[in-house]
Amino acid sequence: MRGLPLMLLLLAAACVLTAGCTGGDDAPTTLRVVPAGSLLLPMEEVEAGFEASHPGVDVQIEGHGSIQCVRQVTDLHRAIDVVVVADEALIPDMMYRPMEEGDGNYTDSYTTFATNQMVIAYTNHSLYADEITSENWYEVLARPGVVVGISNPMLDAAGYRSLMTTTLAEDYYENDTIYDSILGDHLRPAPEISQDGATTVITLPEVLKAEGEKVRVRDGSIYLLSLLDAGGVDYAFEYLSVAEGHGLNYVTLPPEIDLSSAAYVDDYKKAVVNLGFQRFGSIGSERVGNPIVYAATVPNTAPHPDLAHEFMDYMIAEFSEGHGEGWPSPL
Amino acid sequence: MKTSFIQCLALVALICAAAACGCTGTNGPGAQVEDEIAWNLTLTDGTQEKVLSFSEVKALPAWEGYGYAVSTVGIKYGPYNVKGVPLTALFEQIGGFETGDQVGISAPDGYYWVFDDEQVAGKGFVTFDEDLKEKPSPDLTLVLAYEFNGTAIPEEDGGPLRVVVGTAEPGTITEGSAWVKWVDTIEVERS
């Protein structure tokens, strides 16, 4: 009998400590979402709105380049609930394939929900800021002393789309010097250009670097934004929503070359960027010009599939409302 | 009575200590540097090939310094105190590295990154300060790291072997795309 209080005390202590280890029933459910970097600003609002209507759910947003978003699931085998990319083609290309372990594909469907367009972003301090227009942008960018920024086409969809836009501009303006004078002549080694019928193929070297002071290549477009602020570049190829979201000046481009419109899909396909080598295990090396379309999917490996679908529906509804600056346009 | 009470307190304290160890995971994989990690590194230049075990990599002359990376969307990883082997020391195992050569570094997850001779010499990288503002590049060293902050690199951080763009002094951030995780193959492309 003397040992009974002691046993009870020990039992109580064990119960308390065990509850501490397991977290109990009050622990929030973590929903892990990996969106393309160009969606980070609007996704902050989506996260806040969903959490407000779902007490006990902690939405964790982890931005990456679109290819890296998919790789979190297919190559790194992380427990991701929702994947959101800035190039809808990446999902069937990289995720409609059998999982290494388990049955079925990484995913079997996706939903498109927004679009964007390439623009030329700049600040009031950019060289010739008072002269650039939607008509003369390619002449201004080619001028001596003007510094142009692109994100790395090997890592970032906005990067290979920058190459596509300048390539398409040559046909549109009937001026075959545009790509070389703005980008091609200022990369080392220069990417190889070849023609396949009406299609222009840009093949990247294994190491892509800027030659001289004309062009700056950075891993992600956020670094171009800070370079614009600091005067390190005069003009940068960006998405419209990113330029607006950061309060930058910009000039729009004709829809025939800005990758915004399904009406010009056959024209866009005439620009192809080839990485020249197998950059990642799970994706081919060729990117074909297409309208910019954002897409989302819940992987078949998602830890919380029902909640993930609920989040995706909420997110798509928010984007469909067209919130304005910083948000891509609804489809 | 007093003795029983003290014994009781001691037992409770013991349980607390044991449970705390279980909660905090002090025996995690990164708690110490293991010489016996089962991991092979293949070095090749297309004509010769050498396979080093993890312990053989660690037995090479070590480089110690600092590393700090940033992702494409601005997430910072580090800073780390880094210990590893300079890539140039690894190249010596297969005949060195000449001007014009390139090296492709890959991992089992399919990631592949190429460095040219300028980068192998520590040049041509973009460098940032703590606020992610670009700054002039200090001397940089390409390292195959096996230790972060005095412990083996955890698998979730790219261990056991990860490329680091290292600096002799702290406070420099470099683009994370070059920090190849889980390195298992280094292939020199001769010019």
Short mmCIF file of C-alpha atoms in Angstrom, two decimals:
data_model
loop_
_atom_site.label_atom_id
_atom_site.label_comp_id
_atom_site.label_asym_id
_atom_site.label_seq_id
_atom_site.Cartn_x
_atom_site.Cartn_y
_atom_site.Cartn_z
CA MET A 1 0.00 0.00 0.00
CA ARG A 2 2.89 2.33 0.80
CA GLY A 3 4.05 2.02 -2.80
CA LEU A 4 0.70 2.95 -4.31
CA PRO A 5 1.05 6.79 -4.15
CA LEU A 6 4.52 6.48 -5.60
CA MET A 7 3.27 4.32 -8.46
CA LEU A 8 0.44 6.75 -9.19
CA LEU A 9 2.83 9.65 -9.20
CA LEU A 10 5.14 7.89 -11.61
CA LEU A 11 2.24 6.89 -13.83
CA ALA A 12 0.99 10.48 -13.93
CA ALA A 13 4.44 11.75 -14.83
CA ALA A 14 4.75 9.21 -17.62
CA CYS A 15 1.36 10.17 -19.01
CA VAL A 16 2.21 13.86 -19.01
CA LEU A 17 5.52 13.30 -20.70
CA THR A 18 4.14 10.91 -23.27
CA ALA A 19 1.49 13.45 -24.21
CA GLY A 20 4.27 15.99 -24.69
CA CYS A 21 6.10 13.75 -27.09
CA THR A 22 3.19 12.87 -29.30
CA GLY A 23 1.68 16.28 -29.51
CA GLY A 24 -1.83 15.26 -28.52
CA ASP A 25 -4.95 16.06 -30.50
CA ASP A 26 -4.40 19.82 -30.59
CA ALA A 27 -1.41 19.70 -32.91
CA PRO A 28 -2.20 21.57 -36.17
CA THR A 29 -2.38 19.67 -39.43
CA THR A 30 0.43 20.87 -41.65
CA LEU A 31 -0.45 21.24 -45.32
CA ARG A 32 2.71 21.55 -47.37
CA VAL A 33 2.35 23.51 -50.63
CA VAL A 34 5.15 24.14 -53.16
CA PRO A 35 4.30 26.96 -55.60
CA ALA A 36 6.32 28.56 -58.38
CA GLY A 37 8.29 31.58 -57.18
CA SER A 38 6.20 34.00 -59.26
CA LEU A 39 3.16 33.10 -57.13
CA LEU A 40 4.69 33.81 -53.73
CA LEU A 41 3.01 37.18 -53.21
CA PRO A 42 -0.58 36.02 -53.93
CA MET A 43 0.00 32.73 -52.13
CA GLU A 44 0.58 34.64 -48.91
CA GLU A 45 -3.00 35.87 -49.14
CA VAL A 46 -4.32 32.44 -50.14
CA GLU A 47 -2.55 30.90 -47.15
CA ALA A 48 -3.97 33.45 -44.73
CA GLY A 49 -7.50 33.09 -46.09
CA PHE A 50 -7.50 29.30 -45.96
CA GLU A 51 -6.06 29.19 -42.46
CA ALA A 52 -8.65 31.68 -41.24
CA SER A 53 -11.46 29.42 -42.41
CA HIS A 54 -9.71 26.21 -41.29
CA PRO A 55 -8.66 26.44 -37.65
CA GLY A 56 -6.13 23.76 -36.84
CA VAL A 57 -4.58 23.81 -40.31
CA ASP A 58 -1.11 25.25 -40.81
CA VAL A 59 -0.45 25.89 -44.51
CA GLN A 60 3.28 25.95 -45.17
CA ILE A 61 4.26 27.63 -48.44
CA GLU A 62 7.69 26.74 -49.85
CA GLY A 63 8.52 28.49 -53.12
CA HIS A 64 10.79 27.06 -55.80
CA GLY A 65 11.35 27.31 -59.51
CA SER A 66 8.61 25.30 -61.23
CA ILE A 67 10.84 22.37 -62.15
CA GLN A 68 12.12 22.17 -58.60
CA CYS A 69 8.53 22.21 -57.32
CA VAL A 70 7.81 19.00 -59.18
CA ARG A 71 11.14 17.45 -58.24
CA GLN A 72 10.23 17.77 -54.55
CA VAL A 73 7.75 14.96 -55.26
CA THR A 74 9.26 12.95 -58.10
CA ASP A 75 12.97 13.01 -57.28
CA LEU A 76 13.23 13.99 -53.64
CA HIS A 77 10.15 12.00 -52.56
CA ARG A 78 9.02 14.58 -50.05
CA ALA A 79 5.56 14.59 -48.49
CA ILE A 80 3.99 17.42 -50.50
CA ASP A 81 0.24 18.09 -50.54
CA VAL A 82 -0.09 20.53 -53.45
CA VAL A 83 2.23 21.36 -56.36
CA VAL A 84 1.66 24.61 -58.26
CA VAL A 85 3.72 25.41 -61.36
CA ALA A 86 4.06 28.23 -63.87
CA ASP A 87 4.18 25.87 -66.87
CA GLU A 88 1.32 23.40 -67.13
CA ALA A 89 3.34 21.11 -69.42
CA LEU A 90 5.66 20.24 -66.55
CA ILE A 91 3.01 18.20 -64.74
CA PRO A 92 2.29 15.64 -67.48
CA ASP A 93 5.96 15.68 -68.53
CA MET A 94 7.31 14.95 -65.07
CA MET A 95 4.47 13.47 -63.00
CA TYR A 96 2.45 11.27 -65.33
CA ARG A 97 4.80 8.39 -64.70
CA PRO A 98 4.88 5.52 -62.25
CA MET A 99 6.09 6.14 -58.76
CA GLU A 100 9.32 4.40 -57.83
CA GLU A 101 7.56 2.81 -54.87
CA GLY A 102 3.87 2.02 -54.75
CA ASP A 103 1.16 1.79 -57.36
CA GLY A 104 0.17 4.34 -59.94
CA ASN A 105 1.60 7.59 -61.19
CA TYR A 106 2.81 10.57 -59.17
CA THR A 107 -0.37 12.23 -60.35
CA ASP A 108 -2.97 11.65 -63.04
CA SER A 109 -4.60 15.04 -63.42
CA TYR A 110 -4.10 18.75 -62.96
CA THR A 111 -6.11 21.95 -63.06
CA THR A 112 -5.15 25.12 -64.89
CA PHE A 113 -6.20 28.40 -63.31
CA ALA A 114 -4.22 31.48 -64.38
CA THR A 115 -2.04 32.99 -67.05
CA ASN A 116 0.67 35.59 -67.28
CA GLN A 117 2.69 37.45 -69.88
CA MET A 118 6.31 38.41 -70.38
CA VAL A 119 7.07 42.11 -69.97
CA ILE A 120 10.18 44.27 -69.83
CA ALA A 121 10.50 45.63 -66.27
CA TYR A 122 12.50 48.73 -65.39
CA THR A 123 12.76 51.63 -62.95
CA ASN A 124 12.85 55.41 -63.28
CA HIS A 125 16.63 55.17 -63.00
CA SER A 126 17.05 52.76 -65.91
CA LEU A 127 19.02 54.07 -68.86
CA TYR A 128 16.62 55.51 -71.47
CA ALA A 129 13.67 54.99 -69.09
CA ASP A 130 12.02 58.05 -70.62
CA GLU A 131 12.30 56.65 -74.13
CA ILE A 132 11.32 52.98 -73.97
CA THR A 133 7.93 51.98 -75.36
CA SER A 134 6.15 48.83 -76.40
CA GLU A 135 7.23 49.60 -79.96
CA ASN A 136 10.95 50.34 -79.54
CA TRP A 137 11.86 48.12 -76.53
CA TYR A 138 14.16 45.85 -78.55
CA GLU A 139 16.08 48.84 -79.93
CA VAL A 140 16.51 50.33 -76.45
CA LEU A 141 17.67 47.05 -74.90
CA ALA A 142 20.25 46.62 -77.65
CA ARG A 143 21.85 50.02 -77.11
CA PRO A 144 25.43 50.18 -75.80
CA GLY A 145 25.56 50.67 -72.04
CA VAL A 146 22.12 49.22 -71.38
CA VAL A 147 22.31 46.23 -69.00
CA VAL A 148 19.71 43.46 -69.34
CA GLY A 149 18.80 40.81 -66.77
CA ILE A 150 17.36 37.33 -67.27
CA SER A 151 16.90 34.45 -64.89
CA ASN A 152 18.78 31.24 -65.57
CA PRO A 153 16.96 29.32 -68.33
CA MET A 154 18.34 26.09 -66.94
CA LEU A 155 16.54 26.66 -63.63
CA ASP A 156 13.65 29.03 -64.16
CA ALA A 157 10.70 29.05 -66.56
CA ALA A 158 10.92 32.84 -66.85
CA GLY A 159 14.51 32.35 -67.98
CA TYR A 160 13.81 30.10 -70.95
CA ARG A 161 10.76 32.20 -71.77
CA SER A 162 13.02 35.26 -72.04
CA LEU A 163 14.96 33.48 -74.76
CA MET A 164 11.73 32.48 -76.50
CA THR A 165 10.36 36.01 -76.45
CA THR A 166 13.47 37.52 -78.03
CA THR A 167 13.54 34.74 -80.61
CA LEU A 168 9.88 35.24 -81.52
CA ALA A 169 10.51 38.99 -81.74
CA GLU A 170 12.82 38.45 -84.70
CA ASP A 171 9.98 37.04 -86.80
CA TYR A 172 7.42 39.51 -85.53
CA TYR A 173 9.54 42.61 -86.22
CA GLU A 174 11.29 41.01 -89.24
CA ASN A 175 14.63 41.85 -87.66
CA ASP A 176 17.05 38.95 -87.31
CA THR A 177 19.46 40.78 -85.01
CA ILE A 178 17.23 41.11 -81.96
CA TYR A 179 18.15 37.94 -80.07
CA ASP A 180 21.89 38.27 -80.67
CA SER A 181 22.12 41.97 -79.93
CA ILE A 182 20.20 41.73 -76.63
CA LEU A 183 21.26 38.32 -75.34
CA GLY A 184 23.02 35.85 -77.63
CA ASP A 185 26.18 37.81 -78.33
CA HIS A 186 26.64 38.47 -74.63
CA LEU A 187 26.56 34.91 -73.32
CA ARG A 188 29.65 32.73 -73.06
CA PRO A 189 29.78 30.38 -74.74
CA ALA A 190 27.05 31.63 -77.05
CA PRO A 191 24.09 29.23 -77.20
CA GLU A 192 23.89 27.38 -80.50
CA ILE A 193 21.06 28.50 -82.79
CA SER A 194 19.60 26.13 -85.36
CA GLN A 195 16.56 26.10 -87.63
CA ASP A 196 14.22 23.16 -87.92
CA GLY A 197 11.84 24.30 -90.62
CA ALA A 198 10.07 27.35 -89.18
CA THR A 199 11.21 26.50 -85.65
CA THR A 200 14.21 28.16 -84.04
CA VAL A 201 16.03 25.96 -81.55
CA ILE A 202 18.35 27.53 -78.97
CA THR A 203 20.68 24.95 -77.45
CA LEU A 204 22.23 26.03 -74.19
CA PRO A 205 25.82 25.23 -73.26
CA GLU A 206 26.52 23.19 -70.15
CA VAL A 207 27.73 26.29 -68.32
CA LEU A 208 25.82 29.48 -69.14
CA LYS A 209 27.50 32.72 -68.16
CA ALA A 210 27.41 36.34 -69.19
CA GLU A 211 30.20 37.71 -71.37
CA GLY A 212 31.06 41.31 -70.54
CA GLU A 213 28.71 43.78 -68.85
CA LYS A 214 25.68 43.70 -71.13
CA VAL A 215 23.76 40.80 -69.59
CA ARG A 216 23.27 39.54 -66.04
CA VAL A 217 22.07 35.96 -65.50
CA ARG A 218 20.76 35.09 -62.04
CA ASP A 219 19.35 31.86 -60.60
CA GLY A 220 15.94 33.36 -59.84
CA SER A 221 13.97 36.38 -60.94
CA ILE A 222 13.89 37.85 -57.40
CA TYR A 223 17.57 38.67 -57.80
CA LEU A 224 16.75 40.62 -60.93
CA LEU A 225 14.29 42.67 -58.90
CA SER A 226 16.96 43.61 -56.37
CA LEU A 227 19.39 44.33 -59.21
CA LEU A 228 16.82 46.65 -60.76
CA ASP A 229 16.40 48.42 -57.42
CA ALA A 230 20.16 48.77 -57.01
CA GLY A 231 20.78 49.85 -60.59
CA GLY A 232 22.72 46.68 -61.42
CA VAL A 233 20.51 46.13 -64.45
CA ASP A 234 18.43 48.58 -66.45
CA TYR A 235 15.83 46.17 -67.80
CA ALA A 236 14.74 42.66 -66.87
CA PHE A 237 12.49 40.09 -68.51
CA GLU A 238 9.77 39.38 -65.94
CA TYR A 239 6.19 38.21 -65.63
CA LEU A 240 3.62 41.00 -65.62
CA SER A 241 2.28 40.03 -62.18
CA VAL A 242 5.78 40.08 -60.68
CA ALA A 243 6.56 43.51 -62.14
CA GLU A 244 3.25 44.88 -60.86
CA GLY A 245 3.58 43.19 -57.49
CA HIS A 246 6.92 44.88 -56.90
CA GLY A 247 5.83 48.27 -58.13
CA LEU A 248 8.12 48.33 -61.15
CA ASN A 249 7.62 50.17 -64.41
CA TYR A 250 7.16 47.91 -67.39
CA VAL A 251 6.39 47.84 -71.06
CA THR A 252 4.07 45.22 -72.46
CA LEU A 253 4.93 43.26 -75.59
CA PRO A 254 2.75 42.23 -78.52
CA PRO A 255 0.67 39.12 -77.75
CA GLU A 256 2.36 37.40 -80.69
CA ILE A 257 5.57 37.20 -78.61
CA ASP A 258 4.64 37.65 -74.93
CA LEU A 259 3.46 34.04 -74.44
CA SER A 260 0.12 35.13 -73.00
CA SER A 261 -2.46 34.04 -75.54
CA ALA A 262 -3.77 30.66 -76.62
CA ALA A 263 -4.62 32.27 -79.94
CA TYR A 264 -0.91 32.31 -80.83
CA VAL A 265 0.04 28.86 -79.61
CA ASP A 266 1.22 27.80 -83.08
CA ASP A 267 3.49 30.84 -83.25
CA TYR A 268 4.91 30.24 -79.79
CA LYS A 269 5.85 26.67 -80.70
CA LYS A 270 8.32 28.09 -83.21
CA ALA A 271 10.67 28.90 -80.32
CA VAL A 272 12.35 25.97 -78.57
CA VAL A 273 15.00 26.00 -75.87
CA ASN A 274 17.09 22.88 -75.57
CA LEU A 275 19.13 22.42 -72.41
CA GLY A 276 21.69 20.48 -74.43
CA PHE A 277 22.03 17.78 -71.79
CA GLN A 278 19.96 15.91 -69.25
CA ARG A 279 19.78 18.51 -66.52
CA PHE A 280 17.48 16.58 -64.19
CA GLY A 281 16.65 12.89 -64.03
CA SER A 282 12.91 13.36 -64.40
CA ILE A 283 12.54 15.90 -67.19
CA GLY A 284 13.41 16.02 -70.83
CA SER A 285 15.89 18.59 -72.05
CA GLU A 286 13.58 20.44 -74.46
CA ARG A 287 11.20 23.27 -73.60
CA VAL A 288 8.76 24.26 -76.35
CA GLY A 289 7.14 27.70 -76.52
CA ASN A 290 3.61 27.71 -75.16
CA PRO A 291 1.16 30.12 -73.57
CA ILE A 292 2.03 30.73 -69.92
CA VAL A 293 -0.52 28.74 -67.95
CA TYR A 294 -0.36 28.06 -64.23
CA ALA A 295 -1.49 24.64 -63.05
CA ALA A 296 -1.91 22.79 -59.76
CA THR A 297 -2.12 19.16 -58.75
CA VAL A 298 -2.44 17.04 -55.64
CA PRO A 299 0.16 14.29 -55.92
CA ASN A 300 -0.97 10.74 -55.28
CA THR A 301 1.60 10.73 -52.47
CA ALA A 302 0.00 13.70 -50.66
CA PRO A 303 -0.26 13.05 -46.91
CA HIS A 304 -3.61 14.88 -46.65
CA PRO A 305 -5.33 14.40 -50.02
CA ASP A 306 -8.82 15.53 -49.00
CA LEU A 307 -7.57 18.68 -47.32
CA ALA A 308 -5.17 19.26 -50.22
CA HIS A 309 -8.03 19.16 -52.73
CA GLU A 310 -9.99 21.53 -50.53
CA PHE A 311 -7.04 23.93 -50.48
CA MET A 312 -6.55 23.67 -54.23
CA ASP A 313 -10.23 24.43 -54.87
CA TYR A 314 -10.04 27.44 -52.56
CA MET A 315 -6.83 28.67 -54.20
CA ILE A 316 -8.25 28.34 -57.72
CA ALA A 317 -11.40 30.19 -56.68
CA GLU A 318 -9.25 33.01 -55.29
CA PHE A 319 -7.21 33.27 -58.48
CA SER A 320 -10.36 33.20 -60.60
CA GLU A 321 -11.52 36.40 -58.90
CA GLY A 322 -8.63 38.35 -60.37
CA HIS A 323 -7.36 40.22 -57.34
CA GLY A 324 -5.30 42.66 -59.37
CA GLU A 325 -1.69 43.72 -59.00
CA GLY A 326 0.67 40.92 -58.06
CA TRP A 327 -1.80 38.23 -59.14
CA PRO A 328 -1.60 36.45 -62.49
CA SER A 329 -4.67 36.92 -64.65
CA PRO A 330 -7.46 34.35 -64.38
CA LEU A 331 -7.92 32.07 -67.35
CA MET B 1 8.99 9.18 4.95
CA LYS B 2 11.55 11.73 3.98
CA THR B 3 13.68 9.05 2.31
CA SER B 4 10.69 7.76 0.33
CA PHE B 5 9.84 11.23 -0.86
CA ILE B 6 13.39 11.82 -2.06
CA GLN B 7 13.45 8.45 -3.79
CA CYS B 8 10.19 9.34 -5.47
CA LEU B 9 11.51 12.66 -6.69
CA ALA B 10 14.64 11.00 -7.98
CA LEU B 11 12.64 8.47 -9.96
CA VAL B 12 10.44 11.18 -11.46
CA ALA B 13 13.52 13.17 -12.40
CA LEU B 14 14.99 10.09 -14.03
CA ILE B 15 11.84 9.57 -16.08
CA CYS B 16 11.84 13.23 -17.08
CA ALA B 17 15.41 12.99 -18.25
CA ALA B 18 14.79 9.81 -20.21
CA ALA B 19 11.66 11.21 -21.83
CA ALA B 20 13.40 14.46 -22.70
CA CYS B 21 16.09 12.52 -24.53
CA GLY B 22 13.39 10.73 -26.49
CA CYS B 23 11.67 13.99 -27.40
CA THR B 24 14.72 15.93 -28.49
CA GLY B 25 16.40 13.15 -30.41
CA THR B 26 19.93 13.80 -29.23
CA ASN B 27 21.04 10.59 -30.91
CA GLY B 28 20.14 11.83 -34.42
CA PRO B 29 22.19 11.00 -37.50
CA GLY B 30 24.02 14.30 -37.50
CA ALA B 31 25.22 14.07 -33.93
CA GLN B 32 28.65 12.86 -34.82
CA VAL B 33 30.90 12.42 -37.81
CA GLU B 34 30.82 8.80 -38.85
CA ASP B 35 33.80 7.38 -40.69
CA GLU B 36 31.83 4.31 -41.69
CA ILE B 37 29.00 5.91 -43.67
CA ALA B 38 28.21 3.60 -46.57
CA TRP B 39 28.65 5.91 -49.57
CA ASN B 40 30.88 5.69 -52.60
CA LEU B 41 32.16 8.55 -54.73
CA THR B 42 33.06 7.77 -58.34
CA LEU B 43 35.72 9.95 -59.97
CA THR B 44 36.18 9.61 -63.70
CA ASP B 45 37.45 11.43 -66.75
CA GLY B 46 36.07 8.93 -69.26
CA THR B 47 39.34 7.07 -69.59
CA GLN B 48 40.07 6.25 -65.96
CA GLU B 49 37.84 5.76 -62.98
CA LYS B 50 38.43 5.69 -59.26
CA VAL B 51 35.92 4.88 -56.55
CA LEU B 52 36.48 6.31 -53.08
CA SER B 53 34.62 5.28 -49.96
CA PHE B 54 33.37 7.95 -47.59
CA SER B 55 36.25 7.28 -45.21
CA GLU B 56 38.76 7.51 -48.08
CA VAL B 57 37.33 10.93 -49.01
CA LYS B 58 37.71 12.02 -45.40
CA ALA B 59 41.29 10.81 -45.33
CA LEU B 60 42.30 13.35 -48.00
CA PRO B 61 43.73 16.72 -46.89
CA ALA B 62 40.84 18.70 -45.47
CA TRP B 63 39.64 22.23 -46.22
CA GLU B 64 37.85 24.18 -43.49
CA GLY B 65 35.94 27.41 -43.92
CA TYR B 66 32.43 28.76 -44.33
CA GLY B 67 29.43 28.19 -46.55
CA TYR B 68 26.08 29.96 -46.90
CA ALA B 69 23.59 29.34 -49.72
CA VAL B 70 20.38 30.88 -51.03
CA SER B 71 17.64 29.26 -53.11
CA THR B 72 16.17 30.61 -56.35
CA VAL B 73 13.37 32.26 -54.35
CA GLY B 74 15.55 33.74 -51.62
CA ILE B 75 15.48 31.12 -48.85
CA LYS B 76 18.83 31.12 -47.04
CA TYR B 77 20.53 27.91 -45.89
CA GLY B 78 23.29 28.26 -43.31
CA PRO B 79 25.62 29.75 -42.36
CA TYR B 80 27.70 26.64 -41.94
CA ASN B 81 31.17 25.92 -40.68
CA VAL B 82 32.27 23.61 -43.43
CA LYS B 83 34.81 20.83 -43.59
CA GLY B 84 35.53 18.91 -46.76
CA VAL B 85 37.92 18.28 -49.62
CA PRO B 86 38.66 20.85 -52.34
CA LEU B 87 37.50 19.58 -55.73
CA THR B 88 40.99 20.21 -57.06
CA ALA B 89 42.36 17.68 -54.57
CA LEU B 90 39.86 15.10 -55.83
CA PHE B 91 40.85 15.79 -59.44
CA GLU B 92 44.43 14.87 -58.57
CA GLN B 93 43.18 11.31 -58.05
CA ILE B 94 42.43 11.03 -61.79
CA GLY B 95 45.16 13.09 -63.39
CA GLY B 96 44.32 16.66 -62.42
CA PHE B 97 42.29 19.42 -64.07
CA GLU B 98 43.58 21.63 -66.88
CA THR B 99 42.52 24.96 -68.37
CA GLY B 100 39.53 24.34 -70.63
CA ASP B 101 38.37 21.25 -68.74
CA GLN B 102 34.89 21.10 -67.24
CA VAL B 103 33.48 18.92 -64.51
CA GLY B 104 29.97 17.47 -64.24
CA ILE B 105 28.76 16.59 -60.76
CA SER B 106 25.72 14.42 -60.24
CA ALA B 107 23.67 12.67 -57.61
CA PRO B 108 21.29 9.70 -57.39
CA ASP B 109 18.25 12.01 -57.51
CA GLY B 110 19.18 12.91 -61.09
CA TYR B 111 20.50 16.41 -60.41
CA TYR B 112 23.43 17.40 -62.61
CA TRP B 113 25.51 20.55 -62.55
CA VAL B 114 28.57 21.54 -64.59
CA PHE B 115 31.44 23.81 -63.55
CA ASP B 116 33.97 25.25 -65.96
CA ASP B 117 37.65 25.87 -65.25
CA GLU B 118 37.01 29.43 -64.13
CA GLN B 119 34.53 28.27 -61.50
CA VAL B 120 36.79 25.45 -60.37
CA ALA B 121 39.34 28.20 -59.70
CA GLY B 122 36.74 29.96 -57.52
CA LYS B 123 35.81 32.69 -60.03
CA GLY B 124 32.62 33.67 -61.79
CA PHE B 125 30.13 33.11 -58.98
CA VAL B 126 27.52 35.63 -57.84
CA THR B 127 27.94 36.53 -54.16
CA PHE B 128 25.57 38.27 -51.74
CA ASP B 129 25.66 39.80 -48.29
CA GLU B 130 23.25 38.89 -45.47
CA ASP B 131 20.58 41.14 -46.99
CA LEU B 132 20.94 39.37 -50.35
CA LYS B 133 22.49 42.43 -51.92
CA GLU B 134 25.17 41.53 -54.42
CA LYS B 135 28.71 42.22 -53.30
CA PRO B 136 32.18 41.73 -54.79
CA SER B 137 33.26 38.14 -54.61
CA PRO B 138 35.89 37.17 -52.06
CA ASP B 139 38.18 34.21 -52.77
CA LEU B 140 36.01 31.15 -53.21
CA THR B 141 36.80 27.46 -53.07
CA LEU B 142 34.75 24.64 -54.55
CA VAL B 143 34.60 21.97 -51.88
CA LEU B 144 33.09 18.51 -51.54
CA ALA B 145 31.87 18.90 -47.97
CA TYR B 146 31.26 16.12 -45.46
CA GLU B 147 30.78 18.17 -42.29
CA PHE B 148 28.52 21.10 -41.41
CA ASN B 149 29.06 22.71 -38.02
CA GLY B 150 31.21 19.88 -36.76
CA THR B 151 28.82 17.05 -37.56
CA ALA B 152 28.17 14.77 -40.51
CA ILE B 153 25.88 16.42 -43.06
CA PRO B 154 22.37 15.04 -42.53
CA GLU B 155 20.68 13.34 -45.44
CA GLU B 156 17.98 16.04 -45.54
CA ASP B 157 20.70 18.67 -45.98
CA GLY B 158 22.34 16.83 -48.86
CA GLY B 159 24.72 14.59 -46.97
CA PRO B 160 26.86 12.68 -46.74
CA LEU B 161 28.70 14.52 -49.55
CA ARG B 162 27.62 17.93 -50.86
CA VAL B 163 29.23 20.58 -53.02
CA VAL B 164 29.83 23.86 -51.22
CA VAL B 165 31.04 27.16 -52.65
CA GLY B 166 33.18 27.98 -49.65
CA THR B 167 34.83 31.10 -48.28
CA ALA B 168 37.68 31.66 -45.85
CA GLU B 169 35.67 34.28 -43.95
CA PRO B 170 31.99 34.10 -42.90
CA GLY B 171 29.23 36.32 -44.23
CA THR B 172 29.19 35.54 -47.96
CA ILE B 173 26.14 33.91 -49.56
CA THR B 174 26.26 32.09 -52.89
CA GLU B 175 23.58 30.77 -55.25
CA GLY B 176 22.40 27.35 -54.13
CA SER B 177 22.10 25.82 -57.59
CA ALA B 178 25.79 24.92 -57.46
CA TRP B 179 25.50 23.19 -54.09
CA VAL B 180 24.83 19.72 -55.47
CA LYS B 181 23.40 17.41 -52.79
CA TRP B 182 24.13 13.71 -52.30
CA VAL B 183 27.10 13.76 -54.67
CA ASP B 184 28.08 10.32 -55.89
CA THR B 185 29.74 11.01 -59.26
CA ILE B 186 32.31 13.55 -60.41
CA GLU B 187 33.16 13.40 -64.10
CA VAL B 188 35.90 15.55 -65.60
CA GLU B 189 35.37 16.44 -69.27
CA ARG B 190 38.78 16.94 -70.88
CA SER B 191 39.14 19.85 -73.26
#
